mmCIF file of C-alpha atoms in Angstrom:
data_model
loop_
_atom_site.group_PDB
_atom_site.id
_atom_site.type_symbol
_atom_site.label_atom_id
_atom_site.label_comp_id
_atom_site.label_asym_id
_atom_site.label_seq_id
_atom_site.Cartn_x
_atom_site.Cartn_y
_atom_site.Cartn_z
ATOM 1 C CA UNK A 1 36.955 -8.366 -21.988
ATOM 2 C CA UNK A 2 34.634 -6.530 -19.966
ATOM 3 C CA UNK A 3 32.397 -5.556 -22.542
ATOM 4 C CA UNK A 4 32.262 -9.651 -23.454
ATOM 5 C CA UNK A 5 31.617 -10.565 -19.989
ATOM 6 C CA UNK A 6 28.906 -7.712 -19.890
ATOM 7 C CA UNK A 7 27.264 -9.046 -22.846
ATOM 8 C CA UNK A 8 27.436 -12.675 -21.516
ATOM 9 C CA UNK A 9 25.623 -12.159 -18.197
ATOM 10 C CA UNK A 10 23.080 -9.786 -19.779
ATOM 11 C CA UNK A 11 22.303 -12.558 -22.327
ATOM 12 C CA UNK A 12 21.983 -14.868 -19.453
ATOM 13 C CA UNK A 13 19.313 -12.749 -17.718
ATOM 14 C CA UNK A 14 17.558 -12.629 -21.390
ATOM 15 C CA UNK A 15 17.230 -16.436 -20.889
ATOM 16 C CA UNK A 16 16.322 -16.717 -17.903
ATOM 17 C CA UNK A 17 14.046 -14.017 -18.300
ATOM 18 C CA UNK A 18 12.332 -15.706 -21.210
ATOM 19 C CA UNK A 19 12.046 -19.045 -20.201
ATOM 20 C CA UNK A 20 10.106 -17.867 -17.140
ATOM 21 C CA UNK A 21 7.166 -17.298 -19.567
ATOM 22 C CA UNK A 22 5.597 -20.168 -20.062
ATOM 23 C CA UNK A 23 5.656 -21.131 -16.189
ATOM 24 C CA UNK A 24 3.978 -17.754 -15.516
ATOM 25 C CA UNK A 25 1.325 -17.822 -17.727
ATOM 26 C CA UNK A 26 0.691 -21.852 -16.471
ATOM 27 C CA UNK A 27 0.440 -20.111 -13.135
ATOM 28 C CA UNK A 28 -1.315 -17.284 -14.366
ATOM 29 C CA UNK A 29 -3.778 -19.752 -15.411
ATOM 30 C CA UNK A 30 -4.046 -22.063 -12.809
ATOM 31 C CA UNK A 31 -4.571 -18.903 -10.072
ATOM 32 C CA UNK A 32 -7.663 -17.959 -12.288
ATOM 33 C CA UNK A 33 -9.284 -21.312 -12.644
ATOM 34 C CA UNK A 34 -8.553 -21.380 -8.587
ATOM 35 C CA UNK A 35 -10.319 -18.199 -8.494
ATOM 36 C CA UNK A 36 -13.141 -19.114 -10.081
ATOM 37 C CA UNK A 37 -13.580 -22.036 -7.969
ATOM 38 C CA UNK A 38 -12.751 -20.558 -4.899
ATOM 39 C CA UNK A 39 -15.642 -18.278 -5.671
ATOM 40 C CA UNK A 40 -18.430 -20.656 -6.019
ATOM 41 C CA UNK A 41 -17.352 -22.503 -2.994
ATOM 42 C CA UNK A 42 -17.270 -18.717 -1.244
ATOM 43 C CA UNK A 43 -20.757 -17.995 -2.851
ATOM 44 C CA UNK A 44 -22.189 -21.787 -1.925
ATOM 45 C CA UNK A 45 -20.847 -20.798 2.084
ATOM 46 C CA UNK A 46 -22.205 -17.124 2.107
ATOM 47 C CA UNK A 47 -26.050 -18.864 1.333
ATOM 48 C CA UNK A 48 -25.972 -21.528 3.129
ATOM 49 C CA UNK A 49 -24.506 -20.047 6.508
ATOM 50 C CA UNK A 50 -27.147 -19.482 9.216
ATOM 51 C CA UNK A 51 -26.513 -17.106 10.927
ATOM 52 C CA UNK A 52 -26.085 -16.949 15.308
ATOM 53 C CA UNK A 53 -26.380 -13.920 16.517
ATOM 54 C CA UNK A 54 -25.818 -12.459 19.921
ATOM 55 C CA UNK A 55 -30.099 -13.491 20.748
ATOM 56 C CA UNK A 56 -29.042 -16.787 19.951
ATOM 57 C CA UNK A 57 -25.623 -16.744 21.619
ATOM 58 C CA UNK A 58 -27.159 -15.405 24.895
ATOM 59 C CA UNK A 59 -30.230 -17.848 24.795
ATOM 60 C CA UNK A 60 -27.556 -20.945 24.714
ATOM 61 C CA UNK A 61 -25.551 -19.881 27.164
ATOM 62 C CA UNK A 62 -28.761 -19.047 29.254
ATOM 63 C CA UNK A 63 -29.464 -23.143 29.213
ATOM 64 C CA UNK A 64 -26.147 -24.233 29.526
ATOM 65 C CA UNK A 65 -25.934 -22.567 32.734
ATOM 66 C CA UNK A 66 -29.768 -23.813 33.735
ATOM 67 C CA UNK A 67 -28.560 -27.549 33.057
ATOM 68 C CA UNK A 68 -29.172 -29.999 35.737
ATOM 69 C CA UNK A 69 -25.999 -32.118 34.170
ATOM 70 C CA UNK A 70 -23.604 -32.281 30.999
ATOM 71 C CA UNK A 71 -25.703 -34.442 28.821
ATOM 72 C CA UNK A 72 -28.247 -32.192 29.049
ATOM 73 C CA UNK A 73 -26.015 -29.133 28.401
ATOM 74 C CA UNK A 74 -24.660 -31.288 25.856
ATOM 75 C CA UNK A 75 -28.226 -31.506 24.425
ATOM 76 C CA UNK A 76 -28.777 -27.890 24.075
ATOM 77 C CA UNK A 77 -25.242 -27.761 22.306
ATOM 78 C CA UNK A 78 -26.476 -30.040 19.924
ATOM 79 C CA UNK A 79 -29.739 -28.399 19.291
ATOM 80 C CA UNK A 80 -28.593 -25.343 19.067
ATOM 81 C CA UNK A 81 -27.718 -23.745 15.463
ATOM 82 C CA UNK A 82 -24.075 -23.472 16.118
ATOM 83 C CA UNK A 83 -21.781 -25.052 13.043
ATOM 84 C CA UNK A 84 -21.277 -28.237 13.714
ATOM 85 C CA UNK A 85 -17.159 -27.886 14.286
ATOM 86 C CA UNK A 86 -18.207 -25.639 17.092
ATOM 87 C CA UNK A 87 -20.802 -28.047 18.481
ATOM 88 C CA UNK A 88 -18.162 -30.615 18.405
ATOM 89 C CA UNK A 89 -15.498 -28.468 20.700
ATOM 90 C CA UNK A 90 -18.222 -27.640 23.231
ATOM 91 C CA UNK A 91 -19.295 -31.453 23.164
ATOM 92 C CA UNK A 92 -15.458 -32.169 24.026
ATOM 93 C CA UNK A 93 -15.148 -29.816 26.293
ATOM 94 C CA UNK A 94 -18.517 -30.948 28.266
ATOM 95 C CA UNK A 95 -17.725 -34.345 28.192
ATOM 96 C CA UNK A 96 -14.406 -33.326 29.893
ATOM 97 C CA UNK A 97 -16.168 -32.399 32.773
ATOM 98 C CA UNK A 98 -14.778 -35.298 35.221
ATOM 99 C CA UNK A 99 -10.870 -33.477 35.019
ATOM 100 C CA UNK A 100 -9.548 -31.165 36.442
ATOM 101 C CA UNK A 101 -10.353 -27.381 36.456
ATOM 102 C CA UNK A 102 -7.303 -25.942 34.571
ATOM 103 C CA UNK A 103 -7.041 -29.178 32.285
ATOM 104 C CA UNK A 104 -10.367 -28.301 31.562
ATOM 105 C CA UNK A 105 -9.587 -24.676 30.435
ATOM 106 C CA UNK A 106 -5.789 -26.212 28.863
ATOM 107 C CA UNK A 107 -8.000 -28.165 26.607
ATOM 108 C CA UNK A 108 -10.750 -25.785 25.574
ATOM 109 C CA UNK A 109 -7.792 -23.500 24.532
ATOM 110 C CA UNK A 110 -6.329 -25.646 22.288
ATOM 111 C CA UNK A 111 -9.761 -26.825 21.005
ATOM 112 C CA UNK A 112 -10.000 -22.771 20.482
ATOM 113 C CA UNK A 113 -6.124 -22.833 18.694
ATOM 114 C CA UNK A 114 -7.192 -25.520 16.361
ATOM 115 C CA UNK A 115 -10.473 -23.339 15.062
ATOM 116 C CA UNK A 116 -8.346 -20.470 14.427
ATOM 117 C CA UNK A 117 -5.557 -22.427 12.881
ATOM 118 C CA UNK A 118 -8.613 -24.487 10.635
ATOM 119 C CA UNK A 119 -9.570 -20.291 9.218
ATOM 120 C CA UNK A 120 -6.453 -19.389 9.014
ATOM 121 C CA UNK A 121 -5.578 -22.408 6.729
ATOM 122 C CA UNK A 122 -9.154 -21.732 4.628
ATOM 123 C CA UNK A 123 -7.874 -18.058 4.335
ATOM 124 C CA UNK A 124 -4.333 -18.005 3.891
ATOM 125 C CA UNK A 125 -5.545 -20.220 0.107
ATOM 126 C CA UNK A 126 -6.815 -17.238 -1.430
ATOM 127 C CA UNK A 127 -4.439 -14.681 0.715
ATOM 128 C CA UNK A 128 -2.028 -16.388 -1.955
ATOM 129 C CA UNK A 129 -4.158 -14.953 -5.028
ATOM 130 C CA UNK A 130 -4.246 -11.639 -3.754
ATOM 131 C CA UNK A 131 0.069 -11.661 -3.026
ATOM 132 C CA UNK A 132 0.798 -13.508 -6.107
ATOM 133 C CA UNK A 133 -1.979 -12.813 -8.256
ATOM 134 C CA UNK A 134 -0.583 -9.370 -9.024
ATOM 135 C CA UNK A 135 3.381 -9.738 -9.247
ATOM 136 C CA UNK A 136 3.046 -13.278 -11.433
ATOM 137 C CA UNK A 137 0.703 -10.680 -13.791
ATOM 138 C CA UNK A 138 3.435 -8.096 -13.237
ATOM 139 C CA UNK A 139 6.422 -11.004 -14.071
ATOM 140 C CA UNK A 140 3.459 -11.715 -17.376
ATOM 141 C CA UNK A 141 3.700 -8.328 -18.428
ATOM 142 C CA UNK A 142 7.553 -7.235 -18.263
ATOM 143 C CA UNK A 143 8.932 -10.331 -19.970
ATOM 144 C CA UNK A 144 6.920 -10.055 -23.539
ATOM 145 C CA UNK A 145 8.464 -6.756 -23.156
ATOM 146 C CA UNK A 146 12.040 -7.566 -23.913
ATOM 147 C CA UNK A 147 11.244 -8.990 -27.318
ATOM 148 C CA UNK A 148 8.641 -6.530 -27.877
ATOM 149 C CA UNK A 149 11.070 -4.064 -27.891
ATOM 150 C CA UNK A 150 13.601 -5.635 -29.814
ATOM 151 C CA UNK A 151 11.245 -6.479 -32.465
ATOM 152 C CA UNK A 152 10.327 -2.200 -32.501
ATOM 153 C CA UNK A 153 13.566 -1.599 -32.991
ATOM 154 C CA UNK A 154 13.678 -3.707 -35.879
ATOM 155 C CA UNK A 155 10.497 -2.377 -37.671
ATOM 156 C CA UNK A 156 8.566 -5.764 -36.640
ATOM 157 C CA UNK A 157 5.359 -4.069 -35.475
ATOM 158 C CA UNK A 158 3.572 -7.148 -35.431
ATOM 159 C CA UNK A 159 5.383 -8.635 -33.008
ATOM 160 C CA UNK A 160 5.376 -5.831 -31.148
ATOM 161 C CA UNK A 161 1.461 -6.171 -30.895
ATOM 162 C CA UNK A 162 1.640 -9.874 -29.959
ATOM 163 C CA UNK A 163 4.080 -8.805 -27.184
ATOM 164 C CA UNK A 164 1.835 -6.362 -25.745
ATOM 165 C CA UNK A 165 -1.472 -8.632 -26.545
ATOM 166 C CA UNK A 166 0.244 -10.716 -24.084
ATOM 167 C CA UNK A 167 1.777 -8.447 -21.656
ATOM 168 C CA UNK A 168 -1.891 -6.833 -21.077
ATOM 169 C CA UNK A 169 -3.716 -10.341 -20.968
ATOM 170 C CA UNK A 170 -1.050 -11.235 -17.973
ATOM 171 C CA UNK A 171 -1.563 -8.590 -16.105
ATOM 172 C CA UNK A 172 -5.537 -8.555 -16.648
ATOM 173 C CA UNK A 173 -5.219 -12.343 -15.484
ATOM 174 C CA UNK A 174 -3.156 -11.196 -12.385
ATOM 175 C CA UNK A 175 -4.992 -8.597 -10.995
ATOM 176 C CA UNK A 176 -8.519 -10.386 -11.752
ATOM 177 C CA UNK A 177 -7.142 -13.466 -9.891
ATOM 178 C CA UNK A 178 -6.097 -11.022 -6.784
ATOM 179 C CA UNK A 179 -9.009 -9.074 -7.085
ATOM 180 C CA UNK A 180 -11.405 -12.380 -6.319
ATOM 181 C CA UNK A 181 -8.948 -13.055 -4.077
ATOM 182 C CA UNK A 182 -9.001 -10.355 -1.814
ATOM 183 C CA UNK A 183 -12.480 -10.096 -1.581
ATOM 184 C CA UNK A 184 -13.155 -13.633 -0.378
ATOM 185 C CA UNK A 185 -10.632 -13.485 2.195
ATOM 186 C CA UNK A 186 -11.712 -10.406 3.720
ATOM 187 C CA UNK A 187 -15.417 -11.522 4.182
ATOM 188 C CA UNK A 188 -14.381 -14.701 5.246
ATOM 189 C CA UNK A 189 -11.924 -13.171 7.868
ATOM 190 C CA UNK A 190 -14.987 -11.434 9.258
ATOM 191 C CA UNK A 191 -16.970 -13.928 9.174
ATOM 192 C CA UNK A 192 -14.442 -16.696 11.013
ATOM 193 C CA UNK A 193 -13.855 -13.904 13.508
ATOM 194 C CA UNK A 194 -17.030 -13.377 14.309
ATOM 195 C CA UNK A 195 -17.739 -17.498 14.631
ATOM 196 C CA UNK A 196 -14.430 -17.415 16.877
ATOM 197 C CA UNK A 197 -16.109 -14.578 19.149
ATOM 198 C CA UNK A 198 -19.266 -16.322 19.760
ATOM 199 C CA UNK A 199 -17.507 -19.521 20.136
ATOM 200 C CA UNK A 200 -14.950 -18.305 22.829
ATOM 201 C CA UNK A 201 -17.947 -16.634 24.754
ATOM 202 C CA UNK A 202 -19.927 -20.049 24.881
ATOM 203 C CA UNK A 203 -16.812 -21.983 25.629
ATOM 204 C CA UNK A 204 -16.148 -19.413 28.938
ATOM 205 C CA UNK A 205 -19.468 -19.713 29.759
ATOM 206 C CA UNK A 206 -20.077 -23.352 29.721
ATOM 207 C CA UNK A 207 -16.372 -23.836 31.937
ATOM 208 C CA UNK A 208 -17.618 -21.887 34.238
ATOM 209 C CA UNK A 209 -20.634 -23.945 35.128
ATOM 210 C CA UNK A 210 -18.692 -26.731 35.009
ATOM 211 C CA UNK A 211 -16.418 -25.370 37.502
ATOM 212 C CA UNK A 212 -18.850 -24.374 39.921
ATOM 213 C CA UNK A 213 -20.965 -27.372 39.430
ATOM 214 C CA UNK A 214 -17.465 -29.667 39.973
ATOM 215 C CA UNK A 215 -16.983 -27.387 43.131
ATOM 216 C CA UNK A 216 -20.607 -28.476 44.616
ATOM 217 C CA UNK A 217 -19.831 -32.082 43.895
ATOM 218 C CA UNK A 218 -23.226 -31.851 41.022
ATOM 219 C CA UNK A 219 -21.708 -33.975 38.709
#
């Protein structure tokens, strides 16, 4: 009775086992073709991303804090060649001026939150690849096995071959879709915290001349 339970369950897993194939290999498939795409869009933002640098950083900061009032720091916010999601928090945070110190710096924080939480979003796309890339190849590689095996034992050497034809494509697939993976994210993650540094630097800078110029009644 044992042995008939043991062979029950372990022909269970066998089906199971098997008809994960197909859904791995769809995935398989669908991570590359995500890959792929996720590279040109990587490529297309790597040549068309202007770089600010800490010249141009400490030049805008230099003429928000010589503005006579916040249209005109808004101006050189505008002007500057910040991307324009960053222009956009500074605008809100300029326009805010008329409130309240620490609203002020409450809302510029979660201005700040909402940047990080946009990267982390763009990021965490192909931080999928590189977890899953890898153990759906793995998953593509162990279950052709099964058979593959089966069919050795039986003298079928030509399925054999087809098993590991497949087993070796999978994990290719896998570890090419991680590989693309891991490499976008990590520039990108440099990149976004760079644009997060620059961005949190301008954003002190500007509240403070706000605060000071709310404390002399300027605006």
């Amino acid at each position: 009775m044992q042995i008939i339970g043991s062979e029950i369950l372990s022909n269970l897993l066998y089906l199971i086992a098997q008809s994960l194939l197909i859904p791995v290999i769809l995935v398989l498939l669908a991570f590359i073709v995500y890959a792929v795409l996720s590279l040109g869009s990587f490529l297309t933002e790597k040549f068309s991303k202007s770089k600010f640098d800490v010249e141009k950083t400490e030049a805008l900061i230099r003429a928000i804090s010589k503005s006579a009032n916040p249209e005109e720091m808004a101006k050189h916010v505008q002007d500057s060649e910040l991307p324009v999601d960053q222009k956009k928090v500074l605008v809100k945070i300029i326009s805010n001026h008329d409130i309240g110190s620490k609203s002020r710096r409450a809302l510029a924080t979660k201005l700040i939150e909402e940047e990080e939480l946009k990267f982390s979003n763009i990021t965490q796309r192909t931080d999928i690849l590189v977890r899953l890339g890898p153990t759906m190849g793995l998953m593509g590689t162990l279950i052709p096995l099964g058979p593959g095996l089966s069919a050795l034992g039986t003298g079928d050497i030509n399925s054999l071959a087809q098993a590991l034809i497949l087993a070796f494509n999978t994990t290719i697939a896998g570890l090419a879709a991680g590989s693309v993976g891991f490499i976008i994210s990590r520039y990108r993650k440099k990149w976004y915290a760079d644009d997060l540094s620059i961005l949190d630097a301008i954003v002190d800078s500007t509240l403070e001349v706000l605060d000071k110029c709310q404390e002399k009644g300027s605006f």
